Amino acid sequence: MKIGIVCYPTFGGSGVVATELGKALADEGHQVHFITYSQPARLDFFSENLFYHEVSVRDYPLFDYAPYESALASKLVDVVRFEKLDILHVHYAIPHASAAFMAKQILETYGINIPFVTTLHGTDITLVGKDPTYKPVVTFSINKSDGVTTVSQSLKDDTEKHFEITNEIQVIPNFIDFSRFSLKPKDHFKKAIAPNNERILIHTSNFRKVKRTADVIRMFQKIQAKIPSKLLMVGDGPERAYDEQLCRSLGICEHVRFLGKQDAIEEILSVSDLFLMPSESESFGLAALEAMACKVPAITSNAGGLPELNVDGFCGYMSNVGDVDDMAAKAIHILENDAILKQFKENALTRAKDFDLKKILPFYINYYNKVIEAQ
Ligand code: GMT
């Protein structure tokens, strides 16, 4: 197949899933064309089957807001016509699904019928999408998609609850590529962070409010009071400055390191003992899956799709959103005993294997074929 993939090219979960999916499809011999405004963060190598088309938005003094959606639709028309694509797959509804619908309509005037699949990732529904600012366009473009997928049953339920959906939604969970995410021998790094063999806890995110990063810090304070430990805060975003301030006011700065955005996240996960994800809302929790693949159990909230990933008492624990005391107590239970920690680490890997890329990729390929055949 010749597949066009539209996504946000950043470190965000939807962009990561789109890029990893495209790479895996290219490995299977499909031709994959990424269409976005800059090179996707994880598209960092050459493959004969991978192509990148940049959407450039022309600025003009009249524009307070440059019309990215129009530029994207025009680029889609151009790429579909000249590369003779079979299908478009857009990740994150806003504004990709409506741009794809517009491109599809324009292409019909050239006698080209191209189907498009929209994958909903989370905040495009739960936070931003259901806001009246975008809701009519999101509803319309989901219903006009030739195929719609969500990354969890929970997100499918949320979509059907908040929007008037007339289209069938297929759940295809996120996946993990074990050729990248697996335990790496990084003992020297572990020694540098935890010279006295302290436990290492980790949080990775975009530090937005929805991630409740302050809960991570407060939870860690309680854990640190009982168990010698260090906390790695990986990523960057609007809450980071507040979190750094919170560490100072709680007097735990010497035990917390803010590492900023990191490429080799699997290496940092490889020295970690426990992953913390107390999110307010999480459609899937890809970062927790990446941790589990590197044998790191997870303490998470029970929001959204997290119960579809984390298995309470097996590869981690779940608590109600905001229940920092419960999360800390469960973290201490895992960390205070070597044998329990070892078992949870093994179980984390076992659970991650349920989401092996090799198992999930065929679901997407079959879905594309079904959508193309229905045209
Ligand atoms: O978590 C974020 O804020 C980023 C966001 C995105 O769209 O890039 O992540 C969402 O999509 C990921 C990949 O499908 C999911 O693993 C995340 O759970 C989801 N985030 C939320 O629902 C808050």
Short mmCIF file of C-alpha atoms and ligand atoms in Angstrom, two decimals:
data_model
loop_
_atom_site.label_atom_id
_atom_site.label_comp_id
_atom_site.label_asym_id
_atom_site.label_seq_id
_atom_site.Cartn_x
_atom_site.Cartn_y
_atom_site.Cartn_z
CA MET A 1 0.00 0.00 0.00
CA LYS A 2 0.95 3.64 -0.38
CA ILE A 3 -0.06 5.29 2.89
CA GLY A 4 -0.05 8.99 3.80
CA ILE A 5 0.35 9.68 7.54
CA VAL A 6 -0.54 13.05 9.06
CA CYS A 7 0.48 13.77 12.67
CA TYR A 8 2.03 16.26 15.04
CA PRO A 9 5.77 15.84 14.57
CA THR A 10 6.60 16.46 18.23
CA PHE A 11 7.49 14.19 21.17
CA GLY A 12 3.75 13.93 22.10
CA GLY A 13 2.16 10.49 22.29
CA SER A 14 0.05 10.81 19.14
CA GLY A 15 3.07 11.85 17.05
CA VAL A 16 5.15 9.02 18.52
CA VAL A 17 2.47 6.40 17.76
CA ALA A 18 2.01 7.75 14.20
CA THR A 19 5.75 7.77 13.51
CA GLU A 20 6.39 4.30 14.98
CA LEU A 21 3.42 2.94 13.02
CA GLY A 22 4.76 4.47 9.79
CA LYS A 23 8.22 3.02 10.40
CA ALA A 24 6.77 -0.44 11.07
CA LEU A 25 4.60 -0.29 7.92
CA ALA A 26 7.67 0.72 5.89
CA ASP A 27 9.57 -2.26 7.33
CA GLU A 28 6.73 -4.48 6.07
CA GLY A 29 7.29 -3.13 2.55
CA HIS A 30 4.56 -0.48 2.41
CA GLN A 31 5.41 2.97 1.10
CA VAL A 32 4.78 5.55 3.81
CA HIS A 33 4.54 9.30 3.26
CA PHE A 34 4.59 11.56 6.33
CA ILE A 35 2.88 14.89 5.72
CA THR A 36 3.45 17.40 8.50
CA TYR A 37 5.04 20.77 9.32
CA SER A 38 8.43 19.44 10.40
CA GLN A 39 10.36 16.19 10.42
CA PRO A 40 8.71 13.87 13.03
CA ALA A 41 10.91 13.58 16.15
CA ARG A 42 11.38 9.83 15.83
CA LEU A 43 11.83 9.79 12.03
CA ASP A 44 15.57 9.98 12.43
CA PHE A 45 16.90 7.41 9.98
CA PHE A 46 16.82 6.58 6.28
CA SER A 47 14.56 3.94 4.73
CA GLU A 48 13.79 3.47 1.06
CA ASN A 49 10.07 3.21 1.90
CA LEU A 50 9.80 6.37 4.03
CA PHE A 51 9.08 9.83 2.64
CA TYR A 52 8.57 13.17 4.30
CA HIS A 53 6.58 16.06 2.80
CA GLU A 54 6.75 19.34 4.64
CA VAL A 55 3.67 21.52 4.98
CA SER A 56 4.86 25.10 4.83
CA VAL A 57 2.45 27.81 5.86
CA ARG A 58 2.95 31.09 4.04
CA ASP A 59 2.76 34.00 6.37
CA TYR A 60 1.15 37.28 5.38
CA PRO A 61 0.69 40.50 7.41
CA LEU A 62 -3.11 40.03 7.28
CA PHE A 63 -2.89 36.75 9.18
CA ASP A 64 -2.99 36.96 12.94
CA TYR A 65 -3.31 33.17 12.72
CA ALA A 66 -1.66 31.48 9.76
CA PRO A 67 -4.18 29.03 8.14
CA TYR A 68 -2.35 25.72 8.74
CA GLU A 69 -5.43 23.63 8.01
CA SER A 70 -5.73 25.06 4.47
CA ALA A 71 -2.01 24.59 3.85
CA LEU A 72 -2.25 20.98 5.07
CA ALA A 73 -5.31 20.23 2.90
CA SER A 74 -3.54 21.67 -0.15
CA LYS A 75 -0.43 19.62 0.57
CA LEU A 76 -2.54 16.47 0.94
CA VAL A 77 -4.14 17.10 -2.45
CA ASP A 78 -0.69 17.54 -3.97
CA VAL A 79 0.87 14.43 -2.35
CA VAL A 80 -2.12 12.14 -3.00
CA ARG A 81 -2.25 13.17 -6.69
CA PHE A 82 1.43 12.91 -7.44
CA GLU A 83 2.45 10.01 -5.20
CA LYS A 84 -0.78 8.10 -6.04
CA LEU A 85 -1.53 7.22 -2.42
CA ASP A 86 -4.09 4.51 -1.57
CA ILE A 87 -5.13 5.77 1.86
CA LEU A 88 -4.59 8.63 4.32
CA HIS A 89 -4.24 8.01 8.04
CA VAL A 90 -4.54 11.12 10.23
CA HIS A 91 -3.56 11.06 13.90
CA TYR A 92 -5.26 13.49 16.31
CA ALA A 93 -8.54 14.88 15.02
CA ILE A 94 -7.78 18.60 15.27
CA PRO A 95 -7.24 19.88 12.61
CA HIS A 96 -6.06 16.81 10.72
CA ALA A 97 -9.42 15.08 10.18
CA SER A 98 -11.16 18.16 8.77
CA ALA A 99 -8.14 18.91 6.55
CA ALA A 100 -8.25 15.33 5.24
CA PHE A 101 -11.98 15.64 4.53
CA MET A 102 -11.43 18.87 2.61
CA ALA A 103 -8.57 17.27 0.61
CA LYS A 104 -10.79 14.26 -0.14
CA GLN A 105 -13.53 16.56 -1.51
CA ILE A 106 -11.04 18.46 -3.67
CA LEU A 107 -9.51 15.23 -4.98
CA GLU A 108 -12.96 14.06 -6.09
CA THR A 109 -12.95 16.95 -8.59
CA TYR A 110 -9.85 15.29 -10.12
CA GLY A 111 -11.67 11.94 -10.26
CA ILE A 112 -9.63 10.56 -7.31
CA ASN A 113 -11.37 8.75 -4.48
CA ILE A 114 -9.07 8.48 -1.45
CA PRO A 115 -10.31 7.06 1.87
CA PHE A 116 -9.04 8.48 5.14
CA VAL A 117 -8.78 6.93 8.60
CA THR A 118 -8.84 9.13 11.70
CA THR A 119 -7.19 7.88 14.89
CA LEU A 120 -8.35 9.67 18.02
CA HIS A 121 -5.66 9.89 20.70
CA GLY A 122 -7.18 11.49 23.77
CA THR A 123 -7.09 15.20 24.33
CA ASP A 124 -8.53 15.72 20.82
CA ILE A 125 -11.71 14.31 22.43
CA THR A 126 -11.48 14.59 26.22
CA LEU A 127 -10.06 18.10 26.57
CA VAL A 128 -9.84 20.16 23.40
CA GLY A 129 -12.29 18.41 21.07
CA LYS A 130 -15.36 18.61 23.23
CA ASP A 131 -14.88 22.33 23.83
CA PRO A 132 -17.57 24.25 21.87
CA THR A 133 -14.74 26.05 20.01
CA TYR A 134 -14.03 22.88 18.04
CA LYS A 135 -16.89 20.45 18.73
CA PRO A 136 -18.98 20.87 15.52
CA VAL A 137 -15.93 20.43 13.30
CA VAL A 138 -14.63 17.45 15.29
CA THR A 139 -18.05 15.74 15.23
CA PHE A 140 -18.47 16.35 11.51
CA SER A 141 -15.00 15.16 10.56
CA ILE A 142 -15.22 11.99 12.72
CA ASN A 143 -18.52 11.14 11.04
CA LYS A 144 -17.12 11.85 7.58
CA SER A 145 -13.99 9.71 8.10
CA ASP A 146 -13.94 6.46 6.14
CA GLY A 147 -12.57 4.75 9.24
CA VAL A 148 -12.22 5.83 12.88
CA THR A 149 -10.02 4.22 15.50
CA THR A 150 -9.36 4.97 19.16
CA VAL A 151 -6.40 3.84 21.23
CA SER A 152 -8.58 2.39 24.01
CA GLN A 153 -12.14 1.30 24.77
CA SER A 154 -12.33 4.13 27.29
CA LEU A 155 -11.63 6.71 24.57
CA LYS A 156 -14.22 5.09 22.33
CA ASP A 157 -16.78 5.36 25.17
CA ASP A 158 -15.82 9.01 25.80
CA THR A 159 -16.15 9.82 22.10
CA GLU A 160 -19.59 8.26 21.89
CA LYS A 161 -20.64 9.98 25.12
CA HIS A 162 -19.55 13.50 24.19
CA PHE A 163 -20.23 13.59 20.44
CA GLU A 164 -23.10 12.53 18.22
CA ILE A 165 -21.27 9.78 16.43
CA THR A 166 -22.89 7.96 13.51
CA ASN A 167 -19.72 6.15 12.44
CA GLU A 168 -18.44 2.79 13.70
CA ILE A 169 -15.36 3.18 15.93
CA GLN A 170 -12.70 0.46 16.00
CA VAL A 171 -10.44 0.15 19.07
CA ILE A 172 -6.80 -0.54 18.19
CA PRO A 173 -4.59 -0.18 21.27
CA ASN A 174 -1.19 1.47 21.21
CA PHE A 175 1.87 -0.72 20.84
CA ILE A 176 5.53 -0.96 21.76
CA ASP A 177 8.56 -1.74 19.62
CA PHE A 178 10.75 -4.08 21.68
CA SER A 179 13.67 -3.61 19.29
CA ARG A 180 13.98 -0.18 20.87
CA PHE A 181 12.27 -0.42 24.27
CA SER A 182 13.98 -3.10 26.35
CA LEU A 183 16.24 -3.17 29.37
CA LYS A 184 19.69 -1.78 28.45
CA PRO A 185 22.79 -2.33 30.60
CA LYS A 186 23.38 1.20 31.94
CA ASP A 187 24.94 0.48 35.36
CA HIS A 188 27.39 3.40 35.15
CA PHE A 189 24.44 5.78 34.69
CA LYS A 190 22.60 4.19 37.62
CA LYS A 191 25.67 4.68 39.85
CA ALA A 192 25.91 8.34 38.85
CA ILE A 193 22.28 9.01 39.79
CA ALA A 194 22.00 6.77 42.82
CA PRO A 195 25.55 6.38 44.24
CA ASN A 196 24.27 4.71 47.42
CA ASN A 197 22.05 2.28 45.55
CA GLU A 198 18.92 4.31 46.20
CA ARG A 199 15.73 3.30 44.36
CA ILE A 200 15.14 5.36 41.20
CA LEU A 201 11.66 6.65 40.39
CA ILE A 202 10.78 8.24 37.08
CA HIS A 203 8.11 10.41 35.50
CA THR A 204 8.06 11.33 31.80
CA SER A 205 5.52 13.68 30.25
CA ASN A 206 4.85 17.01 28.61
CA PHE A 207 4.30 18.61 32.05
CA ARG A 208 0.80 19.82 31.23
CA LYS A 209 -1.81 20.25 33.98
CA VAL A 210 -3.54 17.01 32.95
CA LYS A 211 -0.41 15.06 34.02
CA ARG A 212 -0.69 16.26 37.67
CA THR A 213 3.09 16.53 37.97
CA ALA A 214 2.75 18.19 41.38
CA ASP A 215 1.23 14.87 42.59
CA VAL A 216 4.42 13.15 41.38
CA ILE A 217 6.54 15.48 43.56
CA ARG A 218 4.27 15.15 46.62
CA MET A 219 4.12 11.38 46.21
CA PHE A 220 7.90 11.23 45.96
CA GLN A 221 8.30 13.29 49.14
CA LYS A 222 6.32 10.65 51.05
CA ILE A 223 8.23 7.76 49.45
CA GLN A 224 11.60 9.40 50.05
CA ALA A 225 10.78 9.82 53.73
CA LYS A 226 10.56 6.01 54.03
CA ILE A 227 12.90 4.66 51.35
CA PRO A 228 16.21 6.17 50.17
CA SER A 229 15.35 7.15 46.61
CA LYS A 230 15.87 9.56 43.71
CA LEU A 231 13.33 10.98 41.27
CA LEU A 232 13.97 11.66 37.58
CA MET A 233 11.57 14.13 35.95
CA VAL A 234 11.90 13.77 32.16
CA GLY A 235 10.31 16.13 29.63
CA ASP A 236 9.31 19.74 29.65
CA GLY A 237 6.17 21.86 29.66
CA PRO A 238 4.15 24.56 31.40
CA GLU A 239 4.13 23.01 34.91
CA ARG A 240 7.87 22.41 35.17
CA ALA A 241 8.79 25.76 36.77
CA TYR A 242 6.10 25.29 39.42
CA ASP A 243 7.29 21.72 40.08
CA GLU A 244 10.88 22.89 40.58
CA GLN A 245 9.61 25.48 43.03
CA LEU A 246 7.57 22.82 44.84
CA CYS A 247 10.67 20.64 45.27
CA ARG A 248 12.44 23.61 46.88
CA SER A 249 9.61 24.34 49.25
CA LEU A 250 9.38 20.66 50.24
CA GLY A 251 13.17 20.52 50.74
CA ILE A 252 13.72 17.54 48.44
CA CYS A 253 15.71 19.20 45.61
CA GLU A 254 18.86 17.16 46.19
CA HIS A 255 16.89 13.99 45.41
CA VAL A 256 15.06 15.22 42.29
CA ARG A 257 16.60 15.81 38.87
CA PHE A 258 14.77 17.56 36.04
CA LEU A 259 16.35 16.18 32.86
CA GLY A 260 14.30 18.07 30.25
CA LYS A 261 13.44 16.48 26.89
CA GLN A 262 15.45 13.35 26.20
CA ASP A 263 15.77 11.25 23.04
CA ALA A 264 17.15 8.03 24.52
CA ILE A 265 14.30 7.58 26.96
CA GLU A 266 14.78 3.77 26.95
CA GLU A 267 18.24 4.24 28.50
CA ILE A 268 16.87 6.34 31.35
CA LEU A 269 14.02 3.89 31.90
CA SER A 270 16.60 1.10 32.04
CA VAL A 271 18.04 2.42 35.32
CA SER A 272 14.62 3.09 36.86
CA ASP A 273 12.70 1.03 39.43
CA LEU A 274 9.23 2.60 39.36
CA PHE A 275 7.25 4.78 36.94
CA LEU A 276 4.78 7.39 38.26
CA MET A 277 1.75 8.52 36.22
CA PRO A 278 -0.93 10.17 38.41
CA SER A 279 -2.72 11.77 35.40
CA GLU A 280 -6.12 13.43 35.61
CA SER A 281 -6.99 11.88 32.26
CA GLU A 282 -5.09 9.48 30.00
CA SER A 283 -6.62 7.77 26.97
CA PHE A 284 -3.96 5.04 26.98
CA GLY A 285 -0.74 5.98 28.81
CA LEU A 286 1.93 5.20 26.21
CA ALA A 287 4.71 6.47 28.50
CA ALA A 288 3.73 3.84 31.09
CA LEU A 289 3.85 1.12 28.41
CA GLU A 290 7.34 2.28 27.38
CA ALA A 291 8.37 1.96 31.04
CA MET A 292 6.87 -1.53 31.39
CA ALA A 293 8.70 -2.69 28.26
CA CYS A 294 11.93 -1.73 30.07
CA LYS A 295 10.82 -3.76 33.13
CA VAL A 296 9.65 -0.75 35.12
CA PRO A 297 6.37 -1.28 37.03
CA ALA A 298 3.95 1.67 37.21
CA ILE A 299 1.97 3.50 39.86
CA THR A 300 -0.83 5.21 37.93
CA SER A 301 -4.17 6.80 38.47
CA ASN A 302 -7.20 4.81 37.31
CA ALA A 303 -8.26 7.52 34.83
CA GLY A 304 -9.43 6.88 31.25
CA GLY A 305 -7.72 3.98 29.51
CA LEU A 306 -5.14 3.29 32.24
CA PRO A 307 -7.08 0.28 33.64
CA GLU A 308 -6.80 -1.26 30.14
CA LEU A 309 -3.00 -1.11 30.46
CA ASN A 310 -2.02 -1.33 34.11
CA VAL A 311 -3.01 -4.51 35.95
CA ASP A 312 -3.55 -3.62 39.59
CA GLY A 313 -1.30 -5.64 41.92
CA PHE A 314 0.51 -7.34 39.01
CA CYS A 315 2.66 -4.90 37.06
CA GLY A 316 1.89 -1.90 39.27
CA TYR A 317 -0.98 -0.34 41.16
CA MET A 318 -3.77 2.13 40.45
CA SER A 319 -5.36 4.75 42.72
CA ASN A 320 -8.05 7.37 42.37
CA VAL A 321 -6.94 10.63 40.77
CA GLY A 322 -5.38 12.88 43.42
CA ASP A 323 -5.04 10.18 46.10
CA VAL A 324 -1.35 10.85 46.66
CA ASP A 325 -1.30 9.02 50.02
CA ASP A 326 -2.60 5.80 48.46
CA MET A 327 -0.18 6.06 45.51
CA ALA A 328 2.77 6.64 47.87
CA ALA A 329 1.77 3.69 50.11
CA LYS A 330 1.55 1.38 47.08
CA ALA A 331 4.88 2.63 45.74
CA ILE A 332 6.50 1.94 49.13
CA HIS A 333 5.04 -1.58 49.13
CA ILE A 334 6.72 -2.31 45.78
CA LEU A 335 10.02 -0.63 46.60
CA GLU A 336 10.68 -1.75 50.17
CA ASN A 337 11.26 -5.41 49.38
CA ASP A 338 13.79 -6.64 46.78
CA ALA A 339 11.82 -9.80 45.99
CA ILE A 340 8.53 -7.93 45.48
CA LEU A 341 10.23 -5.33 43.28
CA LYS A 342 11.87 -8.06 41.20
CA GLN A 343 8.51 -9.80 40.68
CA PHE A 344 6.76 -6.55 39.67
CA LYS A 345 9.57 -5.83 37.20
CA GLU A 346 9.15 -9.25 35.57
CA ASN A 347 5.37 -8.77 35.47
CA ALA A 348 5.76 -5.34 33.86
CA LEU A 349 7.59 -6.91 30.94
CA THR A 350 5.00 -9.71 30.71
CA ARG A 351 2.19 -7.14 30.50
CA ALA A 352 4.05 -5.00 27.94
CA LYS A 353 4.31 -8.02 25.66
CA ASP A 354 0.52 -7.94 25.22
CA PHE A 355 1.08 -4.71 23.28
CA ASP A 356 3.99 -5.89 21.14
CA LEU A 357 4.09 -4.02 17.83
CA LYS A 358 4.18 -7.38 16.04
CA LYS A 359 0.75 -8.21 17.53
CA ILE A 360 -0.90 -4.83 16.93
CA LEU A 361 0.42 -3.91 13.45
CA PRO A 362 -1.76 -6.51 11.62
CA PHE A 363 -4.87 -4.85 13.12
CA TYR A 364 -3.99 -1.60 11.34
CA ILE A 365 -3.12 -3.33 8.05
CA ASN A 366 -6.39 -5.30 8.08
CA TYR A 367 -8.30 -2.15 8.94
CA TYR A 368 -6.74 -0.23 6.02
CA ASN A 369 -7.66 -3.08 3.66
CA LYS A 370 -11.23 -3.12 4.95
CA VAL A 371 -11.57 0.66 4.50
CA ILE A 372 -10.07 0.57 0.98
CA GLU A 373 -12.32 -2.34 -0.06
CA ALA A 374 -15.42 -0.51 1.21
CA GLN A 375 -14.78 2.39 -1.21
O1 GMT B 1 -0.55 12.99 26.80
C1 GMT B 1 -0.50 14.00 26.10
O2 GMT B 1 -0.75 15.11 26.52
C2 GMT B 1 -0.10 13.85 24.66
C3 GMT B 1 -1.20 13.19 23.91
C4 GMT B 1 -1.00 13.34 22.42
O3 GMT B 1 -2.02 13.41 21.78
O4 GMT B 1 0.08 13.41 21.89
O5 GMT B 1 -1.25 11.83 24.32
C5 GMT B 1 -2.44 11.13 24.10
O6 GMT B 1 -2.15 10.16 23.12
C6 GMT B 1 -1.24 9.13 23.54
C7 GMT B 1 -0.97 8.21 22.36
O7 GMT B 1 -2.13 7.61 21.90
C8 GMT B 1 -1.84 8.39 24.73
O8 GMT B 1 -0.96 7.37 25.16
C9 GMT B 1 -2.06 9.38 25.88
O9 GMT B 1 -2.69 8.70 26.95
C10 GMT B 1 -2.96 10.52 25.41
N1 GMT B 1 -3.01 11.55 26.44
C11 GMT B 1 -4.15 11.86 27.09
O10 GMT B 1 -5.20 11.29 26.89
C12 GMT B 1 -4.03 12.94 28.10
#
